[in-house]
mmCIF file with all atom_site columns, C-alpha atoms in Angstrom:
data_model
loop_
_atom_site.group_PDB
_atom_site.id
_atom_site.type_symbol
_atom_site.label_atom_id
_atom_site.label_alt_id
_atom_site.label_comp_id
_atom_site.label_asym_id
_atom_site.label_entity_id
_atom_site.label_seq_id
_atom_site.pdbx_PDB_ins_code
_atom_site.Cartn_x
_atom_site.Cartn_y
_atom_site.Cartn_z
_atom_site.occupancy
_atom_site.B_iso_or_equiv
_atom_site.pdbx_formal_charge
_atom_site.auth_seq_id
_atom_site.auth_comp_id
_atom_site.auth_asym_id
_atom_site.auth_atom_id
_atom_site.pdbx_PDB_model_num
ATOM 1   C CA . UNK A 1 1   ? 0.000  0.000  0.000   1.00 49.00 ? 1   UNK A CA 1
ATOM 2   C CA . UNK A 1 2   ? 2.725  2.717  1.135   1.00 49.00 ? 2   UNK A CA 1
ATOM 3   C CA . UNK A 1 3   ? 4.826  1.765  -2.142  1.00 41.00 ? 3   UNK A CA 1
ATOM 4   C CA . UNK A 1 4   ? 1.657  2.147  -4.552  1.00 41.00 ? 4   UNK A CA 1
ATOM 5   C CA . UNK A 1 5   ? 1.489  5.678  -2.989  1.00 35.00 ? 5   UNK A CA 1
ATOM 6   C CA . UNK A 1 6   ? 4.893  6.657  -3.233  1.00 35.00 ? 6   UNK A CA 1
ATOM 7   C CA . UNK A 1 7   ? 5.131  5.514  -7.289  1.00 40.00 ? 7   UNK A CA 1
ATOM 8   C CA . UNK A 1 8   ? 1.516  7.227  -7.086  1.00 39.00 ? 8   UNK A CA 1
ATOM 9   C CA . UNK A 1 9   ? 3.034  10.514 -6.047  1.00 34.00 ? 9   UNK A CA 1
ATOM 10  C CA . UNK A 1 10  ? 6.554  10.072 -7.887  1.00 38.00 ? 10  UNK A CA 1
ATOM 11  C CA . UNK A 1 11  ? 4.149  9.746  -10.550 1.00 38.00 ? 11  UNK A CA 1
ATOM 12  C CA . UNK A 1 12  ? 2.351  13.095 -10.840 1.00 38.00 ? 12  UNK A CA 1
ATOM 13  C CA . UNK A 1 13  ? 5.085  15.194 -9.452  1.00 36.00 ? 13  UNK A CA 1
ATOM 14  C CA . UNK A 1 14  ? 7.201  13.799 -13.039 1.00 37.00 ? 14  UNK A CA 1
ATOM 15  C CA . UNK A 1 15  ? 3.936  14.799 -14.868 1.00 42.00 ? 15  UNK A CA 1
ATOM 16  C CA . UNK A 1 16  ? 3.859  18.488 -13.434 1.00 40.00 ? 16  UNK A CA 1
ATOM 17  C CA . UNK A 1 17  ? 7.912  18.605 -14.004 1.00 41.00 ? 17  UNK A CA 1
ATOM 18  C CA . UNK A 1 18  ? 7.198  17.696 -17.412 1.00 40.00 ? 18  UNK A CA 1
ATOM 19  C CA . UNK A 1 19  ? 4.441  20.182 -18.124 1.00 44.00 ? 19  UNK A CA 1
ATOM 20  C CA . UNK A 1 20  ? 6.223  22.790 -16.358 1.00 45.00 ? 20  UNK A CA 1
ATOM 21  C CA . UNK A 1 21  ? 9.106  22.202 -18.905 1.00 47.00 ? 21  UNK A CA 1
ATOM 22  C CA . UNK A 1 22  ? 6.682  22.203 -22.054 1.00 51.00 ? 22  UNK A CA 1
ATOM 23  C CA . UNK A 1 23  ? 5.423  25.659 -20.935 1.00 62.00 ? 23  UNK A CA 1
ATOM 24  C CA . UNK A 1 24  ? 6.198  28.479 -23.458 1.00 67.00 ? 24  UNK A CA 1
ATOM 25  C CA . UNK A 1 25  ? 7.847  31.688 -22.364 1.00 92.00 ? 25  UNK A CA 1
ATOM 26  C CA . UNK A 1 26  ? 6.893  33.628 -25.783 1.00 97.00 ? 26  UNK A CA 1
ATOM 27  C CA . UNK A 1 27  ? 6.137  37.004 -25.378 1.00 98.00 ? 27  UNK A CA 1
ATOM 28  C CA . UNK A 1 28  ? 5.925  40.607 -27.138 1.00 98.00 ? 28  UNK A CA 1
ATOM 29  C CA . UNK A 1 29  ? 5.840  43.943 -26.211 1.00 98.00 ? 29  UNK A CA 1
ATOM 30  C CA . UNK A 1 30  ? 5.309  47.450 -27.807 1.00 98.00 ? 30  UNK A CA 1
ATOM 31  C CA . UNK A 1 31  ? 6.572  50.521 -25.927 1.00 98.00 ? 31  UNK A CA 1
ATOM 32  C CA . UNK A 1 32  ? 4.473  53.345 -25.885 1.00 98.00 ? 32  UNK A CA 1
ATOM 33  C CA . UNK A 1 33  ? 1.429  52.118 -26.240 1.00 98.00 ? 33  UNK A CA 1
ATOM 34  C CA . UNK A 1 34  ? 0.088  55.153 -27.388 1.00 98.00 ? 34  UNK A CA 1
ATOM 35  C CA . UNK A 1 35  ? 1.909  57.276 -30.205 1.00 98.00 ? 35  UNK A CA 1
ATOM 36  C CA . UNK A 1 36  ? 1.346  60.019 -32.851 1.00 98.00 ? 36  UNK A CA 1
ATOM 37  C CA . UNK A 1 37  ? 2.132  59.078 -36.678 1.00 98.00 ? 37  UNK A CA 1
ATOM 38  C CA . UNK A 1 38  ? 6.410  58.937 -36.625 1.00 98.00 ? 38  UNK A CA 1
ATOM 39  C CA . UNK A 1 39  ? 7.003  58.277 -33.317 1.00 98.00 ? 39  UNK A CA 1
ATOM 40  C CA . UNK A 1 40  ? 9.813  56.024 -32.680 1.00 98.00 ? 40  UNK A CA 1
ATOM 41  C CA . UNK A 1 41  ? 8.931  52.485 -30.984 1.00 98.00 ? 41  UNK A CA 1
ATOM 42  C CA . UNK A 1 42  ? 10.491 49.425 -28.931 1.00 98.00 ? 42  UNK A CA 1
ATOM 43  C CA . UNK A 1 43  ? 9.319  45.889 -29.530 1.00 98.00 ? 43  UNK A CA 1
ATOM 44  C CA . UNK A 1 44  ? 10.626 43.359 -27.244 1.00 98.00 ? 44  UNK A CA 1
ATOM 45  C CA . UNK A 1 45  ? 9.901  40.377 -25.223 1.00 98.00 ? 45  UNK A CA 1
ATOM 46  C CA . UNK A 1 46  ? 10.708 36.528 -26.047 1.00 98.00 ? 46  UNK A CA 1
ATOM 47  C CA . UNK A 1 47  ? 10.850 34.053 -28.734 1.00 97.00 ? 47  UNK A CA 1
ATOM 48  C CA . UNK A 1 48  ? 11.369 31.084 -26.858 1.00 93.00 ? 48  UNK A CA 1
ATOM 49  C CA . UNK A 1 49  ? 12.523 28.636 -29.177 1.00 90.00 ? 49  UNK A CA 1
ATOM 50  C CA . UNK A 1 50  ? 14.207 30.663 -31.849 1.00 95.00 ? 50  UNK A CA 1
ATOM 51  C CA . UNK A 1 51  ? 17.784 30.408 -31.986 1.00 95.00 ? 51  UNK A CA 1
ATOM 52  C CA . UNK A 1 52  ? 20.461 33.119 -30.820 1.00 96.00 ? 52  UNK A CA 1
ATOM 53  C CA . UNK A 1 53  ? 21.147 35.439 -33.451 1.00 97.00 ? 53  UNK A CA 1
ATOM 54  C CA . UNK A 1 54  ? 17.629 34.774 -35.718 1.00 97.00 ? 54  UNK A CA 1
ATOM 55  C CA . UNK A 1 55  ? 16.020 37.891 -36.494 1.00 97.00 ? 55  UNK A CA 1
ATOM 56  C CA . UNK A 1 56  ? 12.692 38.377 -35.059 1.00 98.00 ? 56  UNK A CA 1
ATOM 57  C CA . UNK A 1 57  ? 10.231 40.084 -37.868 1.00 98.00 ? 57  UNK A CA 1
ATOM 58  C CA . UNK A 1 58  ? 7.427  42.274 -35.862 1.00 98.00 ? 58  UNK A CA 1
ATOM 59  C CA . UNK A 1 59  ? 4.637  42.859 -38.288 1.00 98.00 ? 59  UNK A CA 1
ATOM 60  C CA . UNK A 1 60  ? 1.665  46.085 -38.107 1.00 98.00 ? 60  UNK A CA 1
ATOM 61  C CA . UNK A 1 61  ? 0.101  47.992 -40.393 1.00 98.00 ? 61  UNK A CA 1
ATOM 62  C CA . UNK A 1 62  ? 1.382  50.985 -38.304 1.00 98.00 ? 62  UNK A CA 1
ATOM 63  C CA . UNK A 1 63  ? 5.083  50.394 -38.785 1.00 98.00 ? 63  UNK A CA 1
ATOM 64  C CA . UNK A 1 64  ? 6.986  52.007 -41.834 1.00 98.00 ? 64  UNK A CA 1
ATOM 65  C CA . UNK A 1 65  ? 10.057 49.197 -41.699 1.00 94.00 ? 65  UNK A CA 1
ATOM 66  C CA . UNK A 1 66  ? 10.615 47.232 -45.053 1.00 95.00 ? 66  UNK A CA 1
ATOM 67  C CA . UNK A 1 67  ? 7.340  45.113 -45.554 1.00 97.00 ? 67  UNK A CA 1
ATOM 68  C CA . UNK A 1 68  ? 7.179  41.296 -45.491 1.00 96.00 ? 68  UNK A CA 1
ATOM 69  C CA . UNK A 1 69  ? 3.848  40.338 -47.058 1.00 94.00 ? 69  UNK A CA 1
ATOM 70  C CA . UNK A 1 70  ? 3.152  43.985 -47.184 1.00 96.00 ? 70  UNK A CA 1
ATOM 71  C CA . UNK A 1 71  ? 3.006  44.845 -44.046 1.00 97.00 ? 71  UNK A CA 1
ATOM 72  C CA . UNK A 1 72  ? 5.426  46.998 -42.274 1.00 98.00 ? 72  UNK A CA 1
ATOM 73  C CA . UNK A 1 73  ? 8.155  45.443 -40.086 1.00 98.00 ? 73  UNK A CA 1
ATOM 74  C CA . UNK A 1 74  ? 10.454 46.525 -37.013 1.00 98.00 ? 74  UNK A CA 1
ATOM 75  C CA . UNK A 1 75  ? 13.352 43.684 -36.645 1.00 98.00 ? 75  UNK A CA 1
ATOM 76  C CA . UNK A 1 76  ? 15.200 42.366 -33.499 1.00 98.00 ? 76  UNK A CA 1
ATOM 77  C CA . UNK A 1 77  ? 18.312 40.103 -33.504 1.00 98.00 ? 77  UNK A CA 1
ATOM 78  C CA . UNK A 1 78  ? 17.237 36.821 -31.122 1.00 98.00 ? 78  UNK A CA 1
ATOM 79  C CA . UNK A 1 79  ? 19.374 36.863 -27.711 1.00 97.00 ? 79  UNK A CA 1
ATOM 80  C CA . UNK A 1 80  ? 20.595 34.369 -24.834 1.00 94.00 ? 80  UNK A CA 1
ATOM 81  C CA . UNK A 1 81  ? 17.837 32.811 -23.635 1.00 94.00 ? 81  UNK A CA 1
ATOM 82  C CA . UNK A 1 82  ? 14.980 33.955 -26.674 1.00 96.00 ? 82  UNK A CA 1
ATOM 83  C CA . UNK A 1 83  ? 15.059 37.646 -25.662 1.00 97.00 ? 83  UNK A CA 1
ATOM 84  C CA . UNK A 1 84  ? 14.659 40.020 -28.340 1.00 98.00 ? 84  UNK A CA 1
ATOM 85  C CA . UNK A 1 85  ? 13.984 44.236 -28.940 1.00 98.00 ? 85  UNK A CA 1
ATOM 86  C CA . UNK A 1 86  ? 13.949 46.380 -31.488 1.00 98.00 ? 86  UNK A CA 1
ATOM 87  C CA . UNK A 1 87  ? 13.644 50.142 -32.455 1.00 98.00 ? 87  UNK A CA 1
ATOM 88  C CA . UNK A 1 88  ? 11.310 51.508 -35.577 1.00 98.00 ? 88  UNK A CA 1
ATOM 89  C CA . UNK A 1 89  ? 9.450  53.757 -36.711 1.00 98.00 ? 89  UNK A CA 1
ATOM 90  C CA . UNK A 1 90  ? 5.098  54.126 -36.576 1.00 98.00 ? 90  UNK A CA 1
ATOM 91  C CA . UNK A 1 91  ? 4.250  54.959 -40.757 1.00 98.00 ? 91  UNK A CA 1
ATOM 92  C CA . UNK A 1 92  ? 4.001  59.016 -40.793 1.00 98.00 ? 92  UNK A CA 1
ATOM 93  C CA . UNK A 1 93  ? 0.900  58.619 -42.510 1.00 98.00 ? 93  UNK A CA 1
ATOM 94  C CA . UNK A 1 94  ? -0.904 56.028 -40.058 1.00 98.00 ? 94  UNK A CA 1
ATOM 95  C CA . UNK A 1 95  ? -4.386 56.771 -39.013 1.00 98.00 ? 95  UNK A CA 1
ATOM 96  C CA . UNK A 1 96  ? -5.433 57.009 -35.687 1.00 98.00 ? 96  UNK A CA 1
ATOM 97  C CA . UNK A 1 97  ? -6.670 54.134 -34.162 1.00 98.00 ? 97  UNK A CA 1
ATOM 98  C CA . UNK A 1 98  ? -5.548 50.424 -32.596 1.00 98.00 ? 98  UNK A CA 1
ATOM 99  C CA . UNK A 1 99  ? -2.761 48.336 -34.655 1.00 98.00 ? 99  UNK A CA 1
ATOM 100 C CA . UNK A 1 100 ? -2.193 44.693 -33.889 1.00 98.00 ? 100 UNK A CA 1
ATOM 101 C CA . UNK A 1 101 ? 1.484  44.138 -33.691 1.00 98.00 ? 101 UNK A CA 1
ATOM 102 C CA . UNK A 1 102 ? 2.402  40.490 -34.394 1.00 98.00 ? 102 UNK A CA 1
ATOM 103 C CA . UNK A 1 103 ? 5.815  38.746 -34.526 1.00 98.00 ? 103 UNK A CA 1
ATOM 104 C CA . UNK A 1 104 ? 7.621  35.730 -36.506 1.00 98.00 ? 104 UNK A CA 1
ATOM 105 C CA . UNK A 1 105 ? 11.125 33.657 -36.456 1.00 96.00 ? 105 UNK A CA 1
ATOM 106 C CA . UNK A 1 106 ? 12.735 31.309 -38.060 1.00 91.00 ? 106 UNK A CA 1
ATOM 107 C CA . UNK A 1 107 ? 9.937  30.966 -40.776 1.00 91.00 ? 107 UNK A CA 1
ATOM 108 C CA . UNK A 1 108 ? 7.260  30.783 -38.383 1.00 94.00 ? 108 UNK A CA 1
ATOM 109 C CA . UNK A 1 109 ? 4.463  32.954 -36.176 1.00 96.00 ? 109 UNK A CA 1
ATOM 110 C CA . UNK A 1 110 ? 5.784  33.439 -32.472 1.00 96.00 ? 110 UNK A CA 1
ATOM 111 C CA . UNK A 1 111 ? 1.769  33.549 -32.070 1.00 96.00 ? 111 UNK A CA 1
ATOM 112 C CA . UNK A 1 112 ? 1.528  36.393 -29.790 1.00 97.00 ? 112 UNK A CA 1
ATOM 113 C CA . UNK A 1 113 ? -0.346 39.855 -30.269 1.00 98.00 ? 113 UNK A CA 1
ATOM 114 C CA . UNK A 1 114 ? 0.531  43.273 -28.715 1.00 98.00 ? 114 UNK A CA 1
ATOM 115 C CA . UNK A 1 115 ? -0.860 46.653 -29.676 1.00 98.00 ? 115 UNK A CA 1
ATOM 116 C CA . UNK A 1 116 ? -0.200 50.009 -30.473 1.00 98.00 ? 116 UNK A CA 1
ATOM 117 C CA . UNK A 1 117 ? -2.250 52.935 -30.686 1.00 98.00 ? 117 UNK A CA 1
ATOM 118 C CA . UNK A 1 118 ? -1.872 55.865 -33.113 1.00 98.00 ? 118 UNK A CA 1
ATOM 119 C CA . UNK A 1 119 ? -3.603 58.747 -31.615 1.00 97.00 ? 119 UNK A CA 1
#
């Protein structure tokens, strides 16, 4: 009985190490928040996964960096440990309103959304 509940414990402590391990640590961020048409902006965060020195694409309407599938792009070299930031430029000519910022690495999403606002 007390060894079934020690391989019963042993058991699900593995499982939570395991799914602990599995757990993703991808992340973006746009700083300001809030800009006017110009303004210069910082993406960051994590691409967990990506290797040290990829280049991290972040995607918006709002940003005036060379487009990739025609939509403007800030880029980010890939860091120890995933991190990642960046420094562009909001389009001079973007409308006010709320732009979904969206990254990519190695040839695939990072699937994470941040936002920007254009006032």
């Amino acid at each position: 009985m007390r060894l079934a509940l020690v391989i019963g414990l042993a058991a699900i402590l593995l499982g939570a190490a395991v799914a602990g391990a599995a757990t993703s640590t991808v992340s973006l961020r746009v700083r300001p928040t809030v800009v006017p048409p110009g303004a210069l902006v910082r993406v960051s965060g994590n691409a967990d996964g990506c290797p040290r020195g990829d280049t991290v694409l972040a995607l918006s309407r709002a940003f005036a960096g060379r487009p990739f599938a025609g939509v403007g792009t800030i880029t980010a070299r890939v860091r120890a440990g995933g991190a990642f930031s960046g420094l562009g430029r909001v389009r001079r000519n973007a409308r006010a309103g709320r732009y979904g910022v969206t990254a990519r690495c190695g040839g695939g999403n990072l699937g994470v959304l941040a936002h920007v606002r254009v006032r």
